[in-house]
Amino acid sequence: MKKNDLFTVKIEGMGNEGEGIGKVDGFPLFIKDALPGDTVSVKAVKIKKTYGYARLMEIQEASPDRTEPGCLLNRACGGCQIQALSYEKQLEFKWEKVRNQLVRIGGFTDPLVLPVIGMEEPYHYRNKAQFPFGRDRDGKNVTGFYASRTHRIIPNTDCALGVPENQQILKIILEFMDKEGIAAYEETSGEGLLRHVLIRKGFATGELMVCLVINGEEMPGIEALADSLFEIPGMTSVTLNINQKNTNVIMGEQLIPVRGKTFITDRIGPIQYQISPRSFYQVNPVQTKRLYETALEYAGLTGTENVWDLYCGIGTISLFLAQRAGKVYGVEVVPEAVADAEKNAELNGIRNVEFYLGKAEEVLPDKYKKEGIRADVIVVDPPRKGCDAACLDTMIRMKPKRIVY
């Protein structure tokens, strides 16, 4: 087998990133956009010693689990995978993915994995979107999402996962850029002004936030842009974020208020939250409510427990837990998030919470060793890399009754 060879393959499984897996004479090929049950024509693009990658050329026989994707750009755009797979099968894929990791990495022989709790309408659910700006081959300003594994922008102002207001906001910004002669940022040269726009919406409140990330200290005509944006119902916050570093990190440290507040508010269940541009806040409000209610159920609180909420962000889970706990301690490394968490506790009149600024792997061991703090329940919601080893070791030594991950 060599590069550019053509094959017909029956897809038998799915890889970790949602690629279809088929075999040619026992040799596995990973094929993006192919689904289990498909029979496809493919072209080999990269051959390794024990496996290879191929490009989907034609679907000869479609899987019975294929469905019409909600976005016509789903194959080109790197924002989504497996949109063409029925939602029921998507949930099965996620279930299998979790189970396989517990077996392969965790060493469990037969782990109990409950069915995935899905949602009724898996589109237009995201309350946050970050759109990069760039220029097309003709030098025209564009925005959308990056193509898979690249920083080439696929122009799209109407993401099927986002809120309808995104399209209106992006249209206003692009027209403003053309009128004012503002160029989009170019990563290769470091030139251009507008890098990204962060858009957030409070689903319960209808409040909207626009934060423009710029490669400079000011944006010409920003007041006129704010005028246009504030004509959109619900617009609450327009800010500038300064990021002049040559980095893939989207947000910089400095935030400049332009119009309205520097935050929006939203509710999950009975708890109200104040959300700043750099705050972590779950992007799917419908599923977040289910997630937090499930976490609260598993915590098994009776009203007397000491609870530690690690990687607590703006206190979303902490405040949910505080409704039934004796005392909740939250730990978060982002200063703005801790400030928001404290404001959120005050906003809801919740007094049995306390927040610490710092890394969970430093704060928890320090409090345990120096102050002998204890925990009946520990809740962790870490970033993608997972919990730090020092944090996990301390959790084990504290011997809580329950850990809710």
CSV table of C-alpha atoms in Angstrom, one decimal:
chain,number,residue,atom,x,y,z
A,1,MET,CA,0.0,0.0,0.0
A,2,LYS,CA,1.3,3.5,-0.9
A,3,LYS,CA,0.1,7.1,-1.0
A,4,ASN,CA,-2.6,7.9,-3.6
A,5,ASP,CA,-3.7,4.2,-4.0
A,6,LEU,CA,-7.5,3.9,-4.4
A,7,PHE,CA,-9.5,1.4,-2.4
A,8,THR,CA,-13.1,0.4,-1.7
A,9,VAL,CA,-13.6,0.0,2.1
A,10,LYS,CA,-16.4,-1.1,4.4
A,11,ILE,CA,-16.3,1.0,7.6
A,12,GLU,CA,-16.4,-1.1,10.7
A,13,GLY,CA,-15.7,1.3,13.6
A,14,MET,CA,-14.8,4.8,14.7
A,15,GLY,CA,-11.6,6.3,16.0
A,16,ASN,CA,-11.2,8.6,18.9
A,17,GLU,CA,-11.8,11.8,16.9
A,18,GLY,CA,-14.8,10.3,15.0
A,19,GLU,CA,-12.9,9.0,12.0
A,20,GLY,CA,-14.3,5.9,10.3
A,21,ILE,CA,-12.1,2.9,10.5
A,22,GLY,CA,-11.9,0.3,7.6
A,23,LYS,CA,-9.5,-2.4,6.8
A,24,VAL,CA,-7.8,-3.3,3.5
A,25,ASP,CA,-6.4,-6.9,3.8
A,26,GLY,CA,-6.3,-6.4,7.6
A,27,PHE,CA,-4.5,-3.1,7.4
A,28,PRO,CA,-6.5,-0.4,9.2
A,29,LEU,CA,-7.3,3.0,7.5
A,30,PHE,CA,-8.6,6.0,9.3
A,31,ILE,CA,-11.0,8.0,7.1
A,32,LYS,CA,-12.5,11.4,8.1
A,33,ASP,CA,-16.3,11.8,7.5
A,34,ALA,CA,-16.8,8.0,6.9
A,35,LEU,CA,-19.3,6.3,9.3
A,36,PRO,CA,-19.7,2.7,10.5
A,37,GLY,CA,-21.8,0.9,8.0
A,38,ASP,CA,-20.7,3.0,5.0
A,39,THR,CA,-19.0,1.4,2.0
A,40,VAL,CA,-16.7,4.1,0.6
A,41,SER,CA,-14.2,4.8,-2.1
A,42,VAL,CA,-11.0,6.3,-0.6
A,43,LYS,CA,-7.5,7.5,-1.5
A,44,ALA,CA,-4.6,6.8,0.7
A,45,VAL,CA,-2.9,10.0,1.9
A,46,LYS,CA,-0.5,8.8,4.6
A,47,ILE,CA,0.8,5.3,5.3
A,48,LYS,CA,2.5,4.4,8.6
A,49,LYS,CA,3.9,1.0,9.6
A,50,THR,CA,0.8,-0.4,11.2
A,51,TYR,CA,-2.0,1.9,10.0
A,52,GLY,CA,-2.8,4.6,7.5
A,53,TYR,CA,-5.0,7.6,6.7
A,54,ALA,CA,-7.2,7.9,3.6
A,55,ARG,CA,-9.5,10.6,2.2
A,56,LEU,CA,-13.1,9.9,1.5
A,57,MET,CA,-13.8,10.2,-2.2
A,58,GLU,CA,-17.3,8.7,-2.6
A,59,ILE,CA,-19.9,7.0,-0.5
A,60,GLN,CA,-20.9,4.0,-2.5
A,61,GLU,CA,-23.4,2.6,0.1
A,62,ALA,CA,-24.5,4.8,2.9
A,63,SER,CA,-24.8,3.6,6.5
A,64,PRO,CA,-28.3,3.3,7.9
A,65,ASP,CA,-27.2,5.6,10.7
A,66,ARG,CA,-26.4,8.5,8.3
A,67,THR,CA,-28.5,11.6,8.6
A,68,GLU,CA,-28.6,15.0,7.0
A,69,PRO,CA,-26.1,17.3,8.8
A,70,GLY,CA,-27.4,20.6,10.2
A,71,CYS,CA,-24.6,22.5,8.6
A,72,LEU,CA,-23.6,22.3,4.9
A,73,LEU,CA,-20.0,23.2,5.8
A,74,ASN,CA,-19.6,20.4,8.4
A,75,ARG,CA,-17.0,18.5,6.4
A,76,ALA,CA,-14.8,21.5,5.6
A,77,CYS,CA,-15.1,23.2,9.0
A,78,GLY,CA,-13.0,22.0,11.9
A,79,GLY,CA,-15.5,23.0,14.5
A,80,CYS,CA,-17.6,19.8,14.4
A,81,GLN,CA,-17.2,16.1,13.8
A,82,ILE,CA,-19.7,13.3,13.1
A,83,GLN,CA,-22.7,15.6,12.2
A,84,ALA,CA,-23.7,13.2,9.6
A,85,LEU,CA,-24.2,10.4,12.2
A,86,SER,CA,-27.6,10.1,13.8
A,87,TYR,CA,-27.8,11.7,17.3
A,88,GLU,CA,-28.7,8.4,18.9
A,89,LYS,CA,-25.5,6.9,17.5
A,90,GLN,CA,-23.4,9.9,18.5
A,91,LEU,CA,-24.4,9.3,22.1
A,92,GLU,CA,-23.5,5.6,21.7
A,93,PHE,CA,-20.1,6.7,20.3
A,94,LYS,CA,-19.4,8.9,23.3
A,95,TRP,CA,-20.4,6.1,25.7
A,96,GLU,CA,-18.1,3.7,24.0
A,97,LYS,CA,-15.3,6.3,24.0
A,98,VAL,CA,-15.5,6.8,27.7
A,99,ARG,CA,-15.7,3.0,28.4
A,100,ASN,CA,-12.7,2.3,26.2
A,101,GLN,CA,-10.6,4.9,28.0
A,102,LEU,CA,-11.5,3.4,31.3
A,103,VAL,CA,-10.5,-0.1,30.0
A,104,ARG,CA,-7.4,0.9,28.0
A,105,ILE,CA,-5.9,3.6,30.2
A,106,GLY,CA,-7.6,3.1,33.6
A,107,GLY,CA,-7.1,-0.7,33.6
A,108,PHE,CA,-10.7,-1.6,34.5
A,109,THR,CA,-11.9,-4.9,33.1
A,110,ASP,CA,-15.7,-4.2,33.0
A,111,PRO,CA,-16.4,-0.6,34.1
A,112,LEU,CA,-20.0,0.4,34.7
A,113,VAL,CA,-20.8,3.3,32.3
A,114,LEU,CA,-24.3,4.6,32.5
A,115,PRO,CA,-26.0,5.7,29.2
A,116,VAL,CA,-25.2,9.3,28.0
A,117,ILE,CA,-27.8,11.9,29.0
A,118,GLY,CA,-28.5,13.5,25.6
A,119,MET,CA,-30.6,16.6,24.7
A,120,GLU,CA,-33.8,16.9,22.7
A,121,GLU,CA,-32.5,19.4,20.1
A,122,PRO,CA,-28.7,19.2,19.6
A,123,TYR,CA,-28.4,22.4,17.5
A,124,HIS,CA,-28.3,26.1,18.3
A,125,TYR,CA,-27.4,25.3,21.9
A,126,ARG,CA,-24.0,27.1,22.4
A,127,ASN,CA,-24.1,30.3,24.5
A,128,LYS,CA,-20.5,31.2,23.6
A,129,ALA,CA,-18.6,31.4,20.3
A,130,GLN,CA,-15.2,32.7,19.4
A,131,PHE,CA,-14.8,33.6,15.8
A,132,PRO,CA,-11.3,34.3,14.3
A,133,PHE,CA,-10.9,37.0,11.7
A,134,GLY,CA,-8.7,36.7,8.6
A,135,ARG,CA,-8.4,37.6,5.0
A,136,ASP,CA,-9.2,35.5,1.9
A,137,ARG,CA,-7.1,35.2,-1.2
A,138,ASP,CA,-8.5,38.5,-2.5
A,139,GLY,CA,-7.5,40.3,0.7
A,140,LYS,CA,-11.2,40.5,1.9
A,141,ASN,CA,-11.9,40.3,5.6
A,142,VAL,CA,-13.6,37.1,6.6
A,143,THR,CA,-14.7,35.3,9.7
A,144,GLY,CA,-15.8,31.7,10.5
A,145,PHE,CA,-14.0,28.7,11.9
A,146,TYR,CA,-10.7,27.1,11.1
A,147,ALA,CA,-10.6,24.1,8.7
A,148,SER,CA,-9.6,20.9,10.5
A,149,ARG,CA,-6.0,20.9,11.7
A,150,THR,CA,-5.2,24.3,10.0
A,151,HIS,CA,-5.6,28.0,10.7
A,152,ARG,CA,-7.3,28.5,7.3
A,153,ILE,CA,-10.7,30.2,8.0
A,154,ILE,CA,-13.8,28.6,6.4
A,155,PRO,CA,-16.1,31.7,6.0
A,156,ASN,CA,-19.3,31.2,8.0
A,157,THR,CA,-21.4,33.6,10.0
A,158,ASP,CA,-24.3,31.2,10.7
A,159,CYS,CA,-22.9,28.3,12.7
A,160,ALA,CA,-25.6,25.7,13.3
A,161,LEU,CA,-24.5,25.2,16.9
A,162,GLY,CA,-24.6,28.9,17.8
A,163,VAL,CA,-27.4,31.4,18.6
A,164,PRO,CA,-29.1,33.3,15.8
A,165,GLU,CA,-27.7,36.6,17.0
A,166,ASN,CA,-24.2,35.5,16.0
A,167,GLN,CA,-24.9,36.1,12.3
A,168,GLN,CA,-26.3,39.6,12.9
A,169,ILE,CA,-23.4,40.6,15.1
A,170,LEU,CA,-20.7,39.3,12.6
A,171,LYS,CA,-22.4,41.0,9.7
A,172,ILE,CA,-22.3,44.3,11.6
A,173,ILE,CA,-18.6,43.9,12.4
A,174,LEU,CA,-17.6,42.9,8.9
A,175,GLU,CA,-19.4,45.9,7.4
A,176,PHE,CA,-17.8,48.2,10.0
A,177,MET,CA,-14.4,46.8,9.1
A,178,ASP,CA,-14.9,47.5,5.4
A,179,LYS,CA,-16.2,51.0,6.1
A,180,GLU,CA,-13.4,52.0,8.5
A,181,GLY,CA,-10.7,50.2,6.5
A,182,ILE,CA,-9.8,47.9,9.4
A,183,ALA,CA,-7.8,44.9,8.4
A,184,ALA,CA,-8.1,41.5,10.0
A,185,TYR,CA,-5.1,40.1,11.9
A,186,GLU,CA,-2.6,37.9,9.9
A,187,GLU,CA,-0.8,35.3,12.0
A,188,THR,CA,2.2,35.0,9.6
A,189,SER,CA,3.0,38.7,9.4
A,190,GLY,CA,1.6,39.8,12.8
A,191,GLU,CA,-0.1,42.7,11.0
A,192,GLY,CA,-3.8,43.7,11.1
A,193,LEU,CA,-6.0,44.8,14.0
A,194,LEU,CA,-9.0,42.5,14.7
A,195,ARG,CA,-8.0,39.0,15.8
A,196,HIS,CA,-11.2,37.4,17.2
A,197,VAL,CA,-14.6,38.3,18.5
A,198,LEU,CA,-16.1,36.5,21.5
A,199,ILE,CA,-19.9,36.4,21.6
A,200,ARG,CA,-21.9,35.2,24.7
A,201,LYS,CA,-25.6,35.0,25.4
A,202,GLY,CA,-27.4,34.4,28.6
A,203,PHE,CA,-30.1,31.9,27.6
A,204,ALA,CA,-32.3,32.7,30.7
A,205,THR,CA,-31.8,36.5,30.5
A,206,GLY,CA,-31.4,37.1,26.8
A,207,GLU,CA,-28.4,39.3,27.6
A,208,LEU,CA,-25.6,39.5,24.9
A,209,MET,CA,-21.9,40.2,25.1
A,210,VAL,CA,-19.5,41.2,22.4
A,211,CYS,CA,-15.7,41.2,23.2
A,212,LEU,CA,-13.4,42.2,20.3
A,213,VAL,CA,-9.8,40.9,20.6
A,214,ILE,CA,-7.4,43.3,18.9
A,215,ASN,CA,-3.8,43.5,18.0
A,216,GLY,CA,-3.4,47.0,19.3
A,217,GLU,CA,-4.4,49.4,22.1
A,218,GLU,CA,-7.5,51.0,20.4
A,219,MET,CA,-9.9,50.5,17.6
A,220,PRO,CA,-10.8,53.4,15.4
A,221,GLY,CA,-14.6,54.1,15.2
A,222,ILE,CA,-15.4,51.8,18.1
A,223,GLU,CA,-18.2,54.1,19.4
A,224,ALA,CA,-20.0,53.9,16.1
A,225,LEU,CA,-19.6,50.1,16.1
A,226,ALA,CA,-21.0,50.0,19.6
A,227,ASP,CA,-24.0,52.1,18.5
A,228,SER,CA,-24.8,49.5,15.8
A,229,LEU,CA,-24.4,46.6,18.1
A,230,PHE,CA,-26.6,48.1,20.8
A,231,GLU,CA,-29.5,48.2,18.4
A,232,ILE,CA,-29.6,44.4,18.7
A,233,PRO,CA,-32.2,43.5,21.5
A,234,GLY,CA,-30.4,42.1,24.5
A,235,MET,CA,-27.0,43.7,23.9
A,236,THR,CA,-25.6,44.4,27.3
A,237,SER,CA,-21.8,44.5,27.0
A,238,VAL,CA,-19.3,45.6,24.4
A,239,THR,CA,-15.6,45.5,25.4
A,240,LEU,CA,-12.1,45.4,23.8
A,241,ASN,CA,-9.5,42.8,24.8
A,242,ILE,CA,-5.9,43.6,24.1
A,243,ASN,CA,-3.7,40.8,22.7
A,244,GLN,CA,-0.5,41.9,20.9
A,245,LYS,CA,1.4,38.7,21.5
A,246,ASN,CA,2.4,36.2,18.7
A,247,THR,CA,0.4,33.4,20.3
A,248,ASN,CA,-2.5,31.0,19.6
A,249,VAL,CA,-4.0,32.0,23.0
A,250,ILE,CA,-7.2,34.0,22.0
A,251,MET,CA,-7.6,36.4,24.9
A,252,GLY,CA,-5.1,38.9,26.3
A,253,GLU,CA,-4.9,40.1,29.9
A,254,GLN,CA,-6.2,43.7,29.4
A,255,LEU,CA,-10.0,44.4,29.1
A,256,ILE,CA,-11.2,47.8,28.1
A,257,PRO,CA,-15.0,48.7,28.6
A,258,VAL,CA,-16.6,50.3,25.6
A,259,ARG,CA,-20.4,50.3,26.2
A,260,GLY,CA,-22.6,48.9,28.9
A,261,LYS,CA,-21.4,46.5,31.5
A,262,THR,CA,-18.2,44.3,31.4
A,263,PHE,CA,-20.3,41.2,32.1
A,264,ILE,CA,-23.7,39.6,31.4
A,265,THR,CA,-25.9,37.5,33.8
A,266,ASP,CA,-27.5,34.2,33.3
A,267,ARG,CA,-29.3,31.6,35.4
A,268,ILE,CA,-29.0,27.8,35.8
A,269,GLY,CA,-31.9,26.6,37.8
A,270,PRO,CA,-32.5,29.0,40.7
A,271,ILE,CA,-28.9,30.3,40.7
A,272,GLN,CA,-27.9,33.5,38.9
A,273,TYR,CA,-24.4,34.0,37.6
A,274,GLN,CA,-22.3,37.0,36.5
A,275,ILE,CA,-20.1,36.2,33.5
A,276,SER,CA,-17.1,38.2,32.3
A,277,PRO,CA,-15.4,37.7,28.9
A,278,ARG,CA,-12.6,35.5,30.3
A,279,SER,CA,-14.8,33.5,32.8
A,280,PHE,CA,-15.3,29.8,32.3
A,281,TYR,CA,-19.0,29.0,31.9
A,282,GLN,CA,-20.4,25.9,30.4
A,283,VAL,CA,-21.4,26.5,26.8
A,284,ASN,CA,-24.6,24.3,26.8
A,285,PRO,CA,-27.1,25.7,29.3
A,286,VAL,CA,-29.7,23.0,28.8
A,287,GLN,CA,-27.2,20.2,29.5
A,288,THR,CA,-25.4,22.2,32.2
A,289,LYS,CA,-28.5,22.2,34.3
A,290,ARG,CA,-28.8,18.4,33.9
A,291,LEU,CA,-25.0,18.0,34.6
A,292,TYR,CA,-25.1,20.1,37.8
A,293,GLU,CA,-28.3,18.4,39.1
A,294,THR,CA,-26.7,15.0,38.5
A,295,ALA,CA,-23.5,16.1,40.3
A,296,LEU,CA,-25.6,17.3,43.2
A,297,GLU,CA,-27.4,14.0,43.3
A,298,TYR,CA,-24.2,12.0,43.4
A,299,ALA,CA,-22.7,14.3,46.1
A,300,GLY,CA,-25.4,13.0,48.4
A,301,LEU,CA,-25.4,16.1,50.6
A,302,THR,CA,-27.5,16.4,53.7
A,303,GLY,CA,-26.7,19.9,54.8
A,304,THR,CA,-23.7,19.3,57.1
A,305,GLU,CA,-20.9,18.4,54.8
A,306,ASN,CA,-17.6,20.3,54.0
A,307,VAL,CA,-17.3,20.3,50.3
A,308,TRP,CA,-14.3,21.3,48.1
A,309,ASP,CA,-15.0,22.4,44.5
A,310,LEU,CA,-11.7,22.3,42.6
A,311,TYR,CA,-11.3,24.2,39.3
A,312,CYS,CA,-14.5,26.1,40.3
A,313,GLY,CA,-14.4,28.8,37.6
A,314,ILE,CA,-17.0,31.5,38.5
A,315,GLY,CA,-18.6,29.3,41.2
A,316,THR,CA,-21.2,27.7,39.0
A,317,ILE,CA,-21.0,24.3,40.7
A,318,SER,CA,-20.0,25.7,44.1
A,319,LEU,CA,-23.2,27.7,44.4
A,320,PHE,CA,-25.3,24.7,43.2
A,321,LEU,CA,-23.7,22.6,46.0
A,322,ALA,CA,-24.0,25.3,48.6
A,323,GLN,CA,-27.8,24.9,48.5
A,324,ARG,CA,-27.4,21.6,50.3
A,325,ALA,CA,-24.0,21.7,52.0
A,326,GLY,CA,-22.7,22.9,55.3
A,327,LYS,CA,-19.7,24.8,53.8
A,328,VAL,CA,-18.3,24.9,50.2
A,329,TYR,CA,-14.7,25.9,49.4
A,330,GLY,CA,-13.9,26.8,45.8
A,331,VAL,CA,-10.5,26.9,44.2
A,332,GLU,CA,-9.7,28.7,40.9
A,333,VAL,CA,-6.6,30.0,39.2
A,334,VAL,CA,-8.1,32.8,37.1
A,335,PRO,CA,-8.4,36.0,39.2
A,336,GLU,CA,-11.4,37.4,37.3
A,337,ALA,CA,-13.2,34.1,37.7
A,338,VAL,CA,-12.7,34.2,41.5
A,339,ALA,CA,-13.9,37.8,41.6
A,340,ASP,CA,-17.0,36.7,39.6
A,341,ALA,CA,-17.5,33.7,41.9
A,342,GLU,CA,-17.5,36.0,45.0
A,343,LYS,CA,-19.9,38.4,43.3
A,344,ASN,CA,-22.2,35.5,42.3
A,345,ALA,CA,-22.3,34.3,45.9
A,346,GLU,CA,-23.3,37.8,46.9
A,347,LEU,CA,-25.8,38.1,44.1
A,348,ASN,CA,-27.6,35.0,45.3
A,349,GLY,CA,-27.3,35.7,49.0
A,350,ILE,CA,-25.3,32.5,49.5
A,351,ARG,CA,-23.0,32.9,52.5
A,352,ASN,CA,-21.7,29.3,53.1
A,353,VAL,CA,-19.1,29.5,50.4
A,354,GLU,CA,-15.5,30.7,50.3
A,355,PHE,CA,-13.2,31.0,47.3
A,356,TYR,CA,-9.4,30.7,47.1
A,357,LEU,CA,-7.3,32.1,44.2
A,358,GLY,CA,-4.6,29.7,43.1
A,359,LYS,CA,-3.8,26.4,41.4
A,360,ALA,CA,-5.8,23.5,42.9
A,361,GLU,CA,-2.6,21.4,43.0
A,362,GLU,CA,-1.0,24.1,45.3
A,363,VAL,CA,-4.0,25.4,47.3
A,364,LEU,CA,-5.4,22.0,48.4
A,365,PRO,CA,-2.1,20.4,49.6
A,366,ASP,CA,-1.2,23.6,51.4
A,367,LYS,CA,-4.5,23.9,53.2
A,368,TYR,CA,-4.4,20.2,54.1
A,369,LYS,CA,-0.8,20.2,55.4
A,370,LYS,CA,-0.8,23.5,57.2
A,371,GLU,CA,-4.4,23.8,58.4
A,372,GLY,CA,-5.5,20.2,58.5
A,373,ILE,CA,-8.7,21.0,56.5
A,374,ARG,CA,-11.0,18.1,55.8
A,375,ALA,CA,-13.5,17.3,53.1
A,376,ASP,CA,-16.6,15.1,53.2
A,377,VAL,CA,-17.1,15.5,49.5
A,378,ILE,CA,-14.8,16.8,46.7
A,379,VAL,CA,-16.1,17.9,43.4
A,380,VAL,CA,-13.6,18.4,40.5
A,381,ASP,CA,-14.3,19.9,37.1
A,382,PRO,CA,-10.7,20.2,35.7
A,383,PRO,CA,-9.5,21.4,32.3
A,384,ARG,CA,-9.0,18.9,29.5
A,385,LYS,CA,-5.5,17.8,30.8
A,386,GLY,CA,-7.3,16.5,33.9
A,387,CYS,CA,-6.3,16.9,37.6
A,388,ASP,CA,-2.7,17.5,38.6
A,389,ALA,CA,-1.0,14.5,40.3
A,390,ALA,CA,-0.4,16.5,43.5
A,391,CYS,CA,-4.1,17.4,43.6
A,392,LEU,CA,-5.1,13.7,43.2
A,393,ASP,CA,-2.6,12.6,45.9
A,394,THR,CA,-4.0,15.1,48.4
A,395,MET,CA,-7.6,14.1,47.6
A,396,ILE,CA,-6.7,10.5,48.4
A,397,ARG,CA,-5.0,11.4,51.6
A,398,MET,CA,-8.0,13.5,52.7
A,399,LYS,CA,-10.2,10.4,52.4
A,400,PRO,CA,-13.5,12.1,51.5
A,401,LYS,CA,-16.7,10.1,51.6
A,402,ARG,CA,-17.3,10.9,47.9
A,403,ILE,CA,-15.5,12.3,44.9
A,404,VAL,CA,-17.7,13.6,42.1
A,405,TYR,CA,-15.6,14.1,38.9
